[in-house]
Short mmCIF file of C-alpha atoms in Angstrom, two decimals:
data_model
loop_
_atom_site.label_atom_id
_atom_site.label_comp_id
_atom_site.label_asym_id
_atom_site.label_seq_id
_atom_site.Cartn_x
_atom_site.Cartn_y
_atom_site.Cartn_z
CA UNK N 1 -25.00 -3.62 34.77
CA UNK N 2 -23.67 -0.97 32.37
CA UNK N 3 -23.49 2.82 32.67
CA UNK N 4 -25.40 3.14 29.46
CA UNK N 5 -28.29 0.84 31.46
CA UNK N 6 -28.12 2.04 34.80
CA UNK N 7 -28.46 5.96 32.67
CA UNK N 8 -31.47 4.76 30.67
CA UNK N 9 -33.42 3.42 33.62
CA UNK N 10 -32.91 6.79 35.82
CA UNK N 11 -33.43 9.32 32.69
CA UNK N 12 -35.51 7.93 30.22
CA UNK N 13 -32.94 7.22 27.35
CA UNK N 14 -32.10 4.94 24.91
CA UNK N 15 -29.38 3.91 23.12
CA UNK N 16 -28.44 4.67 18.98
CA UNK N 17 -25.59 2.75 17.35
CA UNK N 18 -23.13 3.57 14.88
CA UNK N 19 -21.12 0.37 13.18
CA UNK N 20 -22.28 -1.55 16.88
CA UNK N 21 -20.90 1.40 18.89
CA UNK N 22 -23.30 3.13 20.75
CA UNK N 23 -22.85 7.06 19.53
CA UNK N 24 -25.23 8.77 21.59
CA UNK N 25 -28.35 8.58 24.21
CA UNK N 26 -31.51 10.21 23.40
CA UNK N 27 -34.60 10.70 24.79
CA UNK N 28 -37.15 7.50 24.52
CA UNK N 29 -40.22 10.16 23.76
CA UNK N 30 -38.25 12.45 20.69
CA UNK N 31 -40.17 11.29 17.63
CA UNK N 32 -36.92 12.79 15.45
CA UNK N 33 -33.49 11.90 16.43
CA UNK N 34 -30.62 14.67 15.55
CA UNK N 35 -28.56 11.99 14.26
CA UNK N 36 -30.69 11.22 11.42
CA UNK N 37 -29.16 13.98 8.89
CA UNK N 38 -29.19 13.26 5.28
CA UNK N 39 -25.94 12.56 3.69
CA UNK N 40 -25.04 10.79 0.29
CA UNK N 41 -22.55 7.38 0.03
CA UNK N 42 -21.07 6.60 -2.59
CA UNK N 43 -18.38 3.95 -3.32
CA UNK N 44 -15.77 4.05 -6.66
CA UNK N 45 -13.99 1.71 -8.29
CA UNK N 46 -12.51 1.50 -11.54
CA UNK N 47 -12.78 -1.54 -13.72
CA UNK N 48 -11.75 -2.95 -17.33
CA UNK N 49 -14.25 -4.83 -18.85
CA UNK N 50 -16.51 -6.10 -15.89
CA UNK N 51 -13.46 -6.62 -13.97
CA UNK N 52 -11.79 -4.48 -11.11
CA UNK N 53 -8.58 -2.51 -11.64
CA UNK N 54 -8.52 -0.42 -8.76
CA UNK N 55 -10.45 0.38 -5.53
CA UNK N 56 -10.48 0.48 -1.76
CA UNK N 57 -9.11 -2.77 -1.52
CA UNK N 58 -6.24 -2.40 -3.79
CA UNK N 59 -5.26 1.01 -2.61
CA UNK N 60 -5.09 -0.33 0.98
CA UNK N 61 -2.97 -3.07 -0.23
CA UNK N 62 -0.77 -0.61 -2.07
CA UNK N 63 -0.40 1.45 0.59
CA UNK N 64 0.81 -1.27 2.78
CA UNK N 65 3.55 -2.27 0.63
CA UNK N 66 4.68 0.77 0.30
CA UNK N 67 4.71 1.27 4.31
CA UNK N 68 5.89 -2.50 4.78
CA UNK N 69 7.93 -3.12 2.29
CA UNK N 70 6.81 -6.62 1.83
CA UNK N 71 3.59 -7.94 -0.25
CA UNK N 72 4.08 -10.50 2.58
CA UNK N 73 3.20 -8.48 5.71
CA UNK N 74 1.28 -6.24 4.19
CA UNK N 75 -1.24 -9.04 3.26
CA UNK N 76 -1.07 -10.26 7.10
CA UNK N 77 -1.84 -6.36 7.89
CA UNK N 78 -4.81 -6.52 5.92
CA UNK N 79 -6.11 -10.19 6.76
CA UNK N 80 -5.89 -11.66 3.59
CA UNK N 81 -3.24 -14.71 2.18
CA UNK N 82 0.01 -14.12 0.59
CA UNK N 83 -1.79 -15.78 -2.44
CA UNK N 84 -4.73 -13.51 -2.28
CA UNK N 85 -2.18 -10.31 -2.42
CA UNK N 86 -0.15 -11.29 -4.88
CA UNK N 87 -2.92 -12.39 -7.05
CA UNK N 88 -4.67 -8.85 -6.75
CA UNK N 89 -1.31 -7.60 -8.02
CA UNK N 90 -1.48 -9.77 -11.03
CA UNK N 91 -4.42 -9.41 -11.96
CA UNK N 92 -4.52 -5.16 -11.97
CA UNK N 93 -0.90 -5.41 -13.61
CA UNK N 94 -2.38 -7.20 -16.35
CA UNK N 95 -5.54 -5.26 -16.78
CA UNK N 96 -3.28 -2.14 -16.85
CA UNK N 97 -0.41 -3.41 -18.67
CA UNK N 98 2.10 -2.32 -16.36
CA UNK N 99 4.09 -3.34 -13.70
CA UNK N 100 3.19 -1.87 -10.08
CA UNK N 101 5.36 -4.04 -7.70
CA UNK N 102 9.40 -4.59 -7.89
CA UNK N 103 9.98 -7.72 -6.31
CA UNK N 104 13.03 -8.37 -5.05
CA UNK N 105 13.84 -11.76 -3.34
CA UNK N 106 16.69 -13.32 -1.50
CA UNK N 107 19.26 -11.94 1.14
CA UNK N 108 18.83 -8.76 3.09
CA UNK N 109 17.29 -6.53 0.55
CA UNK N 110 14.40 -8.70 -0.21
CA UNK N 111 10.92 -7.05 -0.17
CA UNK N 112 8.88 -5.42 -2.68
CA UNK N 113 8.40 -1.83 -3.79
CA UNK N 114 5.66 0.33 -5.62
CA UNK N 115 7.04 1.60 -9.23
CA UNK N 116 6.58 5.14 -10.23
CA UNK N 117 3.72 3.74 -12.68
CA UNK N 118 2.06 2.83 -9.22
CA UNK N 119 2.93 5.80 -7.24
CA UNK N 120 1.29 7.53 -10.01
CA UNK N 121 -1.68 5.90 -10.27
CA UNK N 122 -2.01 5.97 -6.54
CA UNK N 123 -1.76 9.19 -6.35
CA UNK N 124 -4.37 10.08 -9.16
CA UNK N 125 -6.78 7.84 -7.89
CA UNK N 126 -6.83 9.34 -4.48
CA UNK N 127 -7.45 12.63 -6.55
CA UNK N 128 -10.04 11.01 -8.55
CA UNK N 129 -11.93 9.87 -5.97
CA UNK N 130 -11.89 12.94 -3.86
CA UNK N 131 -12.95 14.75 -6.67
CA UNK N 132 -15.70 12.32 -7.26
CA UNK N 133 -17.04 12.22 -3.97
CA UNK N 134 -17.41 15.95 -3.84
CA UNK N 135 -19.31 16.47 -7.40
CA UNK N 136 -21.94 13.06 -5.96
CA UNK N 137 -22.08 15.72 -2.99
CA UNK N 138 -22.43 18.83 -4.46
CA UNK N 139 -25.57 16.74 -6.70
CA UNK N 140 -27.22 15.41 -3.52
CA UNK N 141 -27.32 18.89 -1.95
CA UNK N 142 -28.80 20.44 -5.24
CA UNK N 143 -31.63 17.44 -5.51
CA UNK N 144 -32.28 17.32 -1.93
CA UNK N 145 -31.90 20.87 -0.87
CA UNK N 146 -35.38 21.31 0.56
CA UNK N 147 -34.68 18.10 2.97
CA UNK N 148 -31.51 19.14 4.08
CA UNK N 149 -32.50 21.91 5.98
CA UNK N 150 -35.12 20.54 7.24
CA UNK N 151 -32.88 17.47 8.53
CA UNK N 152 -30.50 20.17 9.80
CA UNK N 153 -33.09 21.11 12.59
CA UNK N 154 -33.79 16.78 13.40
#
């Protein structure tokens, strides 16, 4: 028997989930639950014809060599193949026409490095995005002013 059980029984509370994590109890009779505020999502990307260039997904893997040092590890950090790495690599190189990743192999300096083209484009994609995700939210509050508030009081 659980805490969260043995609470509902004696109080009259149930359990609400976040990503299969339970984030709060409230009351079984509240016909609104605070949780429930409006918010916008959005998700960018950037691609070059139909395909992707850079992401989530790529930035995390970035980021990781840059940490690790190694397209190797970093791939293991992130659950996906040497193969699957290095092909995401590829792939935005050649969509971009630049080379991200210095590869250096053999003896004690081998690894793998961002280039400044990379660093760059890291760096202007975090901007990019931020900047993005704050004019979708500045929209959403301007279209759905009147139901904000009233979700602010849920």
């Amino acid at each position: 028997m659980n805490l969260f059980y043995i609470i509902e029984k004696k109080i009259g509370l149930h359990r609400c989930f976040h990503n299969n994590e339970v984030v709060k109890l409230v009351d079984k009779n509240s016909t609104r639950l605070s949780h429930n505020k409006l918010k916008s999502k959005s998700k960018i990307w950037i691609e070059v014809d139909g395909q992707v260039v850079f992401g989530d997904g790529r930035i995390a893997l970035f980021e990781a060599i840059e940490k690790l040092g190694s397209i190797r590890q970093a791939a293991a950090l992130l659950g996906m193949s040497y193969r699957a790495a290095w092909g995401k690599i590829k792939s935005t190189e050649e969509r971009l026409g630049l080379e991200l990743i210095k590869k250096y192999t053999g003896g004690a300096n081998s690894g793998a490095v961002l280039t400044d083209d990379a660093k760059e484009l890291l760096d202007i994609y975090r901007q990019f995005k931020k900047d993005a995700i704050n004019s979708v939210d500045s929209l959403f509050a301007s279209y759905f002013n009147k139901f904000l508030k009233n979700s602010d009081n849920l």
